CSV table of C-alpha atoms in Angstrom, one decimal:
chain,number,residue,atom,x,y,z
A,1477,UNK,CA,215.6,45.2,30.3
A,1478,UNK,CA,214.4,45.7,26.1
A,1479,UNK,CA,210.3,45.3,26.2
A,1480,UNK,CA,209.2,41.5,25.6
A,1481,UNK,CA,206.2,40.0,23.5
A,1482,UNK,CA,205.3,36.9,23.9
A,1483,UNK,CA,204.0,35.1,21.2
A,1484,UNK,CA,201.6,32.3,22.3
A,1485,UNK,CA,198.1,30.5,22.4
A,1486,UNK,CA,196.8,30.9,25.7
A,1487,UNK,CA,195.8,26.4,25.7
A,1488,UNK,CA,199.2,26.0,26.0
A,1489,UNK,CA,201.1,24.4,29.3
A,1490,UNK,CA,204.9,26.5,27.2
A,1491,UNK,CA,203.3,29.0,27.1
A,1492,UNK,CA,201.2,30.1,30.8
A,1493,UNK,CA,204.7,28.3,32.2
A,1494,UNK,CA,206.6,31.8,30.5
A,1495,UNK,CA,203.6,33.9,31.8
A,1496,UNK,CA,203.6,32.7,35.0
A,1497,UNK,CA,208.0,33.1,35.2
A,1498,UNK,CA,207.1,36.5,34.5
A,1499,UNK,CA,204.9,36.5,37.0
A,1500,UNK,CA,206.5,35.0,39.0
A,1501,UNK,CA,209.3,37.5,39.1
A,1502,UNK,CA,206.9,41.2,38.7
A,1503,UNK,CA,207.5,41.3,34.5
A,1504,UNK,CA,205.3,42.6,32.7
A,1505,UNK,CA,204.6,40.7,28.9
A,1506,UNK,CA,202.9,42.1,26.3
A,1507,UNK,CA,201.2,39.3,25.0
A,1508,UNK,CA,200.5,38.1,21.2
A,1509,UNK,CA,198.6,35.4,20.7
A,1510,UNK,CA,197.3,33.1,18.3
A,1511,UNK,CA,195.4,29.9,17.6
A,1512,UNK,CA,197.2,27.0,17.2
A,1513,UNK,CA,194.2,24.8,16.3
A,1514,UNK,CA,193.8,26.9,12.8
A,1515,UNK,CA,197.5,27.1,12.0
A,1516,UNK,CA,198.2,30.7,12.7
A,1517,UNK,CA,202.0,29.5,13.5
A,1518,UNK,CA,201.9,27.9,10.7
A,1519,UNK,CA,201.5,31.0,7.6
A,1520,UNK,CA,205.0,32.0,5.5
A,1521,UNK,CA,204.5,35.5,7.3
A,1522,UNK,CA,205.2,33.8,10.7
A,1523,UNK,CA,208.4,31.5,9.8
A,1524,UNK,CA,210.3,33.6,8.2
A,1525,UNK,CA,209.7,36.5,10.9
A,1526,UNK,CA,209.2,34.9,14.4
A,1527,UNK,CA,209.6,30.8,14.6
A,1528,UNK,CA,210.9,28.4,11.3
A,1529,UNK,CA,209.8,26.6,13.8
A,1530,UNK,CA,206.4,26.7,13.4
A,1531,UNK,CA,205.7,27.1,16.8
A,1532,UNK,CA,204.8,28.6,19.7
A,1533,UNK,CA,205.8,30.1,22.6
A,1534,UNK,CA,208.2,32.6,21.2
A,1535,UNK,CA,209.7,35.2,23.2
A,1536,UNK,CA,210.5,38.5,21.9
A,1537,UNK,CA,212.7,40.9,23.4
A,1538,UNK,CA,213.0,44.5,22.1
A,1539,UNK,CA,211.0,45.7,18.6
A,1540,UNK,CA,211.0,47.3,15.4
A,1541,UNK,CA,214.3,46.0,13.1
A,1542,UNK,CA,216.0,44.9,16.4
A,1543,UNK,CA,214.0,42.4,17.6
A,1544,UNK,CA,215.5,39.5,18.4
A,1545,UNK,CA,212.9,35.8,19.1
A,1546,UNK,CA,213.2,33.1,21.4
A,1547,UNK,CA,212.1,30.2,20.5
A,1548,UNK,CA,211.4,27.5,23.6
A,1549,UNK,CA,209.0,27.4,26.6
A,1550,UNK,CA,212.0,26.7,28.9
A,1551,UNK,CA,214.9,28.6,27.5
A,1552,UNK,CA,212.8,31.4,27.4
A,1553,UNK,CA,212.2,31.0,31.0
A,1554,UNK,CA,215.7,31.0,31.5
A,1555,UNK,CA,216.0,34.8,29.9
A,1556,UNK,CA,213.0,35.6,32.3
A,1557,UNK,CA,215.0,34.2,34.9
A,1558,UNK,CA,219.0,34.4,35.2
A,1559,UNK,CA,220.0,35.8,37.9
A,1560,UNK,CA,217.0,35.9,40.2
A,1561,UNK,CA,216.2,33.4,43.0
A,1562,UNK,CA,214.6,31.4,40.8
A,1563,UNK,CA,217.6,30.3,39.0
A,1564,UNK,CA,219.6,29.0,42.2
A,1565,UNK,CA,223.2,29.7,43.0
A,1566,UNK,CA,224.7,26.9,44.1
A,1567,UNK,CA,226.4,25.5,40.5
A,1568,UNK,CA,225.5,21.5,41.2
A,1569,UNK,CA,221.9,22.8,42.0
A,1570,UNK,CA,221.4,25.0,38.9
A,1571,UNK,CA,222.2,22.4,36.7
A,1572,UNK,CA,220.4,19.9,38.3
A,1573,UNK,CA,217.5,22.7,38.0
A,1574,UNK,CA,218.1,22.2,33.9
A,1575,UNK,CA,218.1,18.2,35.2
A,1576,UNK,CA,214.7,18.6,35.6
A,1577,UNK,CA,213.4,22.0,32.4
A,1578,UNK,CA,214.9,19.0,30.2
A,1579,UNK,CA,212.8,15.4,31.5
A,1580,UNK,CA,210.4,17.6,31.5
A,1581,UNK,CA,211.0,18.2,28.0
A,1582,UNK,CA,211.6,14.8,27.2
A,1583,UNK,CA,209.9,12.6,29.2
A,1584,UNK,CA,206.7,14.9,30.8
A,1585,UNK,CA,205.9,16.8,27.8
A,1586,UNK,CA,206.0,14.3,25.1
A,1587,UNK,CA,203.2,12.0,27.1
A,1588,UNK,CA,202.3,14.0,29.9
A,1589,UNK,CA,201.0,17.7,27.6
A,1590,UNK,CA,200.1,15.3,23.9
A,1591,UNK,CA,197.3,13.0,25.4
A,1592,UNK,CA,196.1,16.5,26.7
A,1593,UNK,CA,196.6,18.1,23.6
A,1594,UNK,CA,194.5,15.4,22.0
A,1595,UNK,CA,192.6,13.6,24.0
A,1596,UNK,CA,190.9,16.9,25.2
A,1597,UNK,CA,191.0,19.2,22.5
A,1598,UNK,CA,191.5,17.1,19.1
A,1599,UNK,CA,189.1,14.7,20.7
A,1600,UNK,CA,189.3,10.6,20.5
A,1601,UNK,CA,187.9,9.8,18.0
A,1602,UNK,CA,189.0,11.9,14.8
A,1603,UNK,CA,192.8,10.8,16.3
A,1604,UNK,CA,194.0,8.9,13.6
A,1605,UNK,CA,195.8,5.5,13.6
A,1606,UNK,CA,199.4,6.6,13.8
A,1607,UNK,CA,198.1,8.3,17.0
A,1608,UNK,CA,195.5,6.4,18.6
A,1609,UNK,CA,198.2,3.3,18.4
A,1610,UNK,CA,200.8,5.6,20.8
A,1611,UNK,CA,197.6,6.1,22.7
A,1612,UNK,CA,199.6,3.3,25.0
A,1613,UNK,CA,203.2,4.1,25.0
A,1614,UNK,CA,202.3,7.3,26.1
A,1615,UNK,CA,200.7,6.4,29.3
A,1616,UNK,CA,203.0,3.9,30.0
A,1617,UNK,CA,205.6,6.6,29.9
A,1618,UNK,CA,203.8,10.0,31.0
A,1619,UNK,CA,202.6,6.9,34.5
A,1620,UNK,CA,206.9,6.6,34.9
A,1621,UNK,CA,206.9,10.7,34.2
A,1622,UNK,CA,204.4,11.6,37.3
A,1623,UNK,CA,205.0,8.5,39.5
A,1624,UNK,CA,209.1,9.6,39.3
A,1625,UNK,CA,208.1,13.3,41.0
A,1626,UNK,CA,206.6,12.1,43.2
A,1627,UNK,CA,208.9,9.6,44.6
A,1628,UNK,CA,211.2,12.7,44.2
A,1629,UNK,CA,209.1,14.4,46.1
A,1630,UNK,CA,209.2,12.4,49.3
A,1631,UNK,CA,211.2,13.3,50.4
A,1632,UNK,CA,211.8,17.5,49.1
A,1633,UNK,CA,209.8,20.3,49.1
A,1634,UNK,CA,211.0,21.7,45.8
A,1635,UNK,CA,213.0,20.0,43.2
A,1636,UNK,CA,216.0,21.3,43.2
A,1637,UNK,CA,217.4,23.0,46.6
A,1638,UNK,CA,215.2,24.0,48.9
A,1639,UNK,CA,212.8,28.0,47.3
A,1640,UNK,CA,211.4,26.9,44.8
A,1641,UNK,CA,213.2,27.5,41.0
A,1642,UNK,CA,212.6,26.8,37.2
A,1643,UNK,CA,212.2,23.7,37.2
A,1644,UNK,CA,209.2,23.7,39.9
A,1645,UNK,CA,207.6,26.8,37.6
A,1646,UNK,CA,208.4,24.3,33.7
A,1647,UNK,CA,207.0,21.1,35.2
A,1648,UNK,CA,203.8,22.6,37.3
A,1649,UNK,CA,202.4,24.2,33.5
A,1650,UNK,CA,201.3,20.9,31.7
A,1651,UNK,CA,201.6,18.0,36.0
A,1652,UNK,CA,198.8,20.5,37.1
A,1653,UNK,CA,196.2,20.2,34.0
A,1654,UNK,CA,197.8,16.0,33.4
A,1655,UNK,CA,194.2,15.0,33.9
A,1656,UNK,CA,192.8,16.4,31.1
A,1657,UNK,CA,195.5,13.9,30.1
A,1658,UNK,CA,193.4,11.6,31.0
A,1659,UNK,CA,195.5,11.1,34.0
A,1660,UNK,CA,195.2,10.8,38.0
A,1661,UNK,CA,196.3,12.9,39.9
A,1662,UNK,CA,195.5,12.2,43.5
A,1663,UNK,CA,198.2,8.7,43.2
A,1664,UNK,CA,200.8,11.1,43.5
A,1665,UNK,CA,200.3,12.7,46.6
A,1666,UNK,CA,203.7,14.7,46.8
A,1667,UNK,CA,202.9,15.9,44.3
A,1668,UNK,CA,199.7,16.8,44.7
A,1669,UNK,CA,201.0,18.4,47.6
A,1670,UNK,CA,203.6,20.5,45.4
A,1671,UNK,CA,200.9,21.5,43.2
A,1672,UNK,CA,199.1,23.5,45.9
A,1673,UNK,CA,202.4,25.0,47.6
A,1674,UNK,CA,203.2,26.3,43.4
A,1675,UNK,CA,199.9,28.1,43.7
A,1676,UNK,CA,199.9,30.0,47.1
A,1677,UNK,CA,203.6,31.7,45.5
A,1678,UNK,CA,203.4,34.7,46.0
A,1679,UNK,CA,202.6,36.3,42.4
A,1680,UNK,CA,201.4,33.1,41.1
A,1681,UNK,CA,198.7,33.5,38.2
A,1682,UNK,CA,196.7,30.8,37.2
A,1683,UNK,CA,196.5,29.0,33.8
A,1684,UNK,CA,193.6,30.6,31.7
B,704,UNK,CA,236.5,20.7,40.4
B,705,UNK,CA,235.6,17.1,42.5
B,706,UNK,CA,236.2,14.1,40.7
B,707,UNK,CA,233.9,13.8,37.5
B,708,UNK,CA,233.2,10.2,36.3
B,709,UNK,CA,230.8,9.6,34.0
B,710,UNK,CA,228.5,6.3,33.8
B,711,UNK,CA,227.6,5.7,30.2
B,712,UNK,CA,227.2,3.6,26.8
B,713,UNK,CA,229.9,4.1,24.8
B,714,UNK,CA,227.7,4.1,21.7
B,715,UNK,CA,225.1,6.1,22.9
B,716,UNK,CA,225.4,9.9,21.3
B,717,UNK,CA,224.4,11.4,24.3
B,718,UNK,CA,227.4,9.9,26.5
B,719,UNK,CA,230.1,11.3,23.8
B,720,UNK,CA,228.3,14.8,23.8
B,721,UNK,CA,229.8,14.6,27.4
B,722,UNK,CA,233.4,13.1,26.5
B,723,UNK,CA,233.3,15.8,24.2
B,724,UNK,CA,233.0,19.2,26.4
B,725,UNK,CA,235.0,17.6,29.2
B,726,UNK,CA,237.7,17.2,26.2
B,727,UNK,CA,237.3,20.5,24.2
B,728,UNK,CA,237.7,22.1,28.8
B,729,UNK,CA,240.3,19.7,28.8
B,730,UNK,CA,238.4,18.5,31.8
B,731,UNK,CA,238.8,14.3,32.5
B,732,UNK,CA,236.3,11.8,33.5
B,733,UNK,CA,236.2,8.6,34.9
B,734,UNK,CA,233.9,6.5,33.4
B,735,UNK,CA,232.6,4.2,34.5
B,736,UNK,CA,230.9,1.9,30.8
B,737,UNK,CA,227.2,-0.2,30.9
B,738,UNK,CA,225.6,-2.2,27.6
B,739,UNK,CA,222.4,-0.7,27.9
B,740,UNK,CA,221.6,-3.6,25.2
B,741,UNK,CA,222.5,-5.8,28.7
B,742,UNK,CA,219.3,-3.4,30.3
B,743,UNK,CA,222.9,-2.2,32.5
B,744,UNK,CA,220.8,0.7,33.6
B,745,UNK,CA,217.9,-1.2,34.8
B,746,UNK,CA,219.4,-2.8,37.7
B,747,UNK,CA,217.8,-1.8,41.6
B,748,UNK,CA,221.2,-1.1,42.8
B,749,UNK,CA,221.4,0.9,39.2
B,750,UNK,CA,217.7,2.4,40.3
B,751,UNK,CA,218.5,3.7,43.6
B,752,UNK,CA,221.9,5.0,43.8
B,753,UNK,CA,222.4,6.8,40.3
B,754,UNK,CA,219.3,8.0,38.2
B,755,UNK,CA,215.8,6.3,39.0
B,756,UNK,CA,215.2,7.0,35.8
B,757,UNK,CA,217.0,4.4,33.8
B,758,UNK,CA,218.7,5.9,31.6
B,759,UNK,CA,222.8,7.1,31.1
B,760,UNK,CA,224.4,10.1,30.7
B,761,UNK,CA,224.6,10.6,34.8
B,762,UNK,CA,227.7,12.6,35.4
B,763,UNK,CA,228.8,11.9,38.9
B,764,UNK,CA,230.7,14.8,41.2
B,765,UNK,CA,233.2,13.2,44.0
B,766,UNK,CA,232.5,10.7,44.8
B,767,UNK,CA,232.2,7.9,48.3
B,768,UNK,CA,228.9,9.3,50.8
B,769,UNK,CA,228.6,12.9,49.4
B,770,UNK,CA,229.1,12.0,45.7
B,771,UNK,CA,226.2,13.8,43.9
B,772,UNK,CA,224.6,12.4,40.4
B,773,UNK,CA,223.1,14.6,37.9
B,774,UNK,CA,221.9,13.3,34.7
B,775,UNK,CA,220.7,14.5,31.6
B,776,UNK,CA,223.0,15.4,29.3
B,777,UNK,CA,222.9,17.8,28.7
B,778,UNK,CA,222.5,19.5,32.1
B,779,UNK,CA,226.0,17.9,32.5
B,780,UNK,CA,227.2,19.7,29.9
B,781,UNK,CA,226.5,22.7,31.6
B,782,UNK,CA,227.6,21.5,34.4
B,783,UNK,CA,231.1,21.3,32.8
B,784,UNK,CA,231.0,24.0,30.6
B,785,UNK,CA,229.8,26.9,32.6
B,786,UNK,CA,231.7,30.7,33.3
B,787,UNK,CA,234.5,28.6,30.3
B,788,UNK,CA,233.9,29.9,26.3
B,789,UNK,CA,231.7,27.8,24.7
B,790,UNK,CA,228.5,29.0,27.3
B,791,UNK,CA,228.2,32.7,25.5
B,792,UNK,CA,228.5,35.8,27.9
B,793,UNK,CA,226.0,37.6,26.5
B,794,UNK,CA,222.2,36.7,28.5
B,795,UNK,CA,220.3,36.6,24.4
B,796,UNK,CA,223.4,34.0,23.5
B,797,UNK,CA,223.5,32.5,26.8
B,798,UNK,CA,219.8,32.2,26.5
B,799,UNK,CA,219.6,31.0,23.1
B,800,UNK,CA,222.6,28.2,23.1
B,801,UNK,CA,220.3,26.5,25.8
B,802,UNK,CA,216.9,26.9,23.3
B,803,UNK,CA,219.1,25.1,20.6
B,804,UNK,CA,219.9,22.8,23.6
B,805,UNK,CA,216.5,22.0,24.5
B,806,UNK,CA,215.3,21.4,20.7
B,807,UNK,CA,217.8,19.3,20.2
B,808,UNK,CA,216.2,17.0,22.4
B,809,UNK,CA,213.0,18.0,21.9
B,810,UNK,CA,212.7,17.3,17.6
B,811,UNK,CA,215.8,16.6,17.1
B,812,UNK,CA,217.4,13.1,19.4
B,813,UNK,CA,213.8,11.6,19.8
B,814,UNK,CA,213.9,11.1,16.0
B,815,UNK,CA,217.9,11.1,14.3
B,816,UNK,CA,219.8,9.2,17.4
B,817,UNK,CA,216.0,6.9,18.0
B,818,UNK,CA,216.0,6.0,14.7
B,819,UNK,CA,219.5,5.6,14.7
B,820,UNK,CA,219.3,3.2,17.6
B,821,UNK,CA,215.9,0.5,16.4
B,822,UNK,CA,218.2,0.7,11.9
B,823,UNK,CA,221.3,-0.1,13.2
B,824,UNK,CA,221.2,-1.4,16.8
B,825,UNK,CA,217.9,-3.6,16.9
B,826,UNK,CA,217.8,-3.9,13.5
B,827,UNK,CA,214.6,-3.6,11.3
B,828,UNK,CA,213.7,-7.1,11.3
B,829,UNK,CA,213.9,-7.4,14.5
B,830,UNK,CA,211.4,-3.8,15.1
B,831,UNK,CA,207.6,-4.2,17.3
B,832,UNK,CA,204.8,-2.5,15.2
B,833,UNK,CA,204.2,0.1,17.7
B,834,UNK,CA,208.1,0.8,16.6
B,835,UNK,CA,207.1,0.1,12.7
B,836,UNK,CA,204.0,2.2,12.9
B,837,UNK,CA,206.3,5.7,14.2
B,838,UNK,CA,209.0,4.7,11.4
B,839,UNK,CA,207.8,7.3,9.0
B,840,UNK,CA,206.6,9.8,11.7
B,841,UNK,CA,210.0,9.5,13.1
B,842,UNK,CA,211.9,10.4,9.6
B,843,UNK,CA,210.4,13.3,8.5
B,844,UNK,CA,210.4,15.3,12.2
B,845,UNK,CA,214.4,14.4,12.1
B,846,UNK,CA,214.6,15.3,7.9
B,847,UNK,CA,212.5,18.6,9.6
B,848,UNK,CA,215.7,19.1,12.3
B,849,UNK,CA,218.7,18.4,9.8
B,850,UNK,CA,216.7,21.5,7.6
B,851,UNK,CA,216.2,23.5,10.0
B,852,UNK,CA,219.6,23.5,11.1
B,853,UNK,CA,220.7,23.1,7.1
B,854,UNK,CA,218.8,26.8,6.7
B,855,UNK,CA,220.5,28.7,10.2
B,856,UNK,CA,224.0,27.6,9.4
B,857,UNK,CA,224.0,29.1,6.0
B,858,UNK,CA,224.9,33.3,7.2
B,859,UNK,CA,226.4,31.3,11.1
B,860,UNK,CA,229.4,29.7,11.3
B,861,UNK,CA,228.1,28.1,14.4
B,862,UNK,CA,225.2,27.9,16.3
B,863,UNK,CA,225.3,30.9,18.0
B,864,UNK,CA,227.5,33.7,18.2
B,865,UNK,CA,230.2,33.5,17.2
B,866,UNK,CA,232.9,31.4,18.9
B,867,UNK,CA,231.3,26.7,19.1
B,868,UNK,CA,228.6,26.8,22.0
B,869,UNK,CA,227.8,23.7,24.2
B,870,UNK,CA,225.0,24.6,21.1
B,871,UNK,CA,227.1,23.5,19.0
B,872,UNK,CA,228.6,20.5,20.6
B,873,UNK,CA,224.5,18.9,21.7
B,874,UNK,CA,224.0,19.5,18.4
B,875,UNK,CA,226.8,16.9,16.8
B,876,UNK,CA,226.3,14.7,18.2
B,877,UNK,CA,223.8,12.2,16.6
B,878,UNK,CA,223.9,14.5,13.5
B,879,UNK,CA,227.2,13.9,12.4
B,880,UNK,CA,225.7,9.5,12.6
B,881,UNK,CA,223.1,10.8,11.8
B,882,UNK,CA,223.2,8.3,8.0
B,883,UNK,CA,223.5,5.3,10.7
B,884,UNK,CA,219.9,6.3,11.5
B,885,UNK,CA,218.7,6.4,7.0
B,886,UNK,CA,219.7,10.0,7.3
B,887,UNK,CA,220.5,11.7,4.0
B,888,UNK,CA,223.5,14.1,5.1
B,889,UNK,CA,224.5,15.0,1.5
B,890,UNK,CA,221.6,16.5,1.4
B,891,UNK,CA,222.2,19.3,4.3
B,892,UNK,CA,225.8,20.8,2.6
B,893,UNK,CA,226.0,23.5,5.5
B,894,UNK,CA,224.7,21.4,7.8
B,895,UNK,CA,228.8,19.3,6.3
B,896,UNK,CA,230.0,21.7,6.3
B,897,UNK,CA,229.3,22.4,10.0
B,898,UNK,CA,230.2,18.7,10.8
B,899,UNK,CA,233.7,19.3,8.8
B,900,UNK,CA,234.2,23.2,11.0
B,901,UNK,CA,233.5,21.0,14.4
B,902,UNK,CA,235.9,18.2,14.0
B,903,UNK,CA,238.6,20.1,13.7
B,904,UNK,CA,238.3,22.4,17.2
B,905,UNK,CA,241.5,21.6,19.3
B,906,UNK,CA,240.5,19.2,21.1
B,907,UNK,CA,238.6,17.6,19.6
B,908,UNK,CA,237.5,13.5,20.2
B,909,UNK,CA,236.2,11.1,18.0
B,910,UNK,CA,232.5,9.3,19.0
B,911,UNK,CA,234.3,5.3,19.5
């Protein structure tokens, strides 16, 4: 595999997913760090060269003129893990893994990660009226996501199949810090047990 | 491939994606239709058997006791298309295709599809105060998504690689009906040209 560079902010769970995937697989990543609170991913250079969407993480493959850039955290995890034990060999299970990864980006991250960012990094007192108006709906939707996960894990060790997969990795990232967004993890005991299994995986690295 | 049944609402672009993928590949799908406006995907039976998330589409593989259910539109498209020409053979391109599919669910659908649903199906006069407050931000974010697509297509025929892929299929679904959400497609000429190329693909079927 070509040299890999992760453009990231260490506070971001979306970035942590990729570091965790690489760590579980023993793949070395060079880190290039940005501070999203200071707008460092909105500079003309970043938008032109790294990601026109102005967002991190971006996984850079190769360097110099031939470098290629892959935005979207879950796509970067896929790039690293395809063909490894973190992607199931069965066709249905592979699609089912992607199902949980799309669930993560649609139902989980916009609620749980956003409330974490708003409450723990921006601070409740500094929210805009628009943001403040959205908190109750995000609270309910985030709780629904955790409840759905808890029910699913009631009869399962991992989200898909019989081994940890990218579905577990990407859902772990913002679930294990959900309390920073005001969610009570102890209400979801199957989720808590699964968080413990994740942290015990060989090669596991914690979020910083 | 086992018998395939799509649990869907014909008004939903997320359901149409799967029908379009199947049509482009010549895969027969049985259709089981629900009316989301009447809550038909929130019945106890639907939640217990088809999707605990209460959402469609769901792709059902097989029937009877051995049936398996795959929620999330983009995961269902992947299940159908894996190993076909709609999924690139190159590792980077395959991950880059997923990148656009995650972009679609995170940056495009929650803005463009939601405004279409609110304005063309619920109706502006019937929006809740919370929904009304979210319209301006969704308008800006949806425009940003269309602009990003337009810039990307300025120098490309398809989103990834040299042939149409699932990235094109899933982005087509809500882009081609974006005007129902109050977006002006004529402002995005590269997007318009690409919509025309999509509609000319062999096997293409229109949304109902």
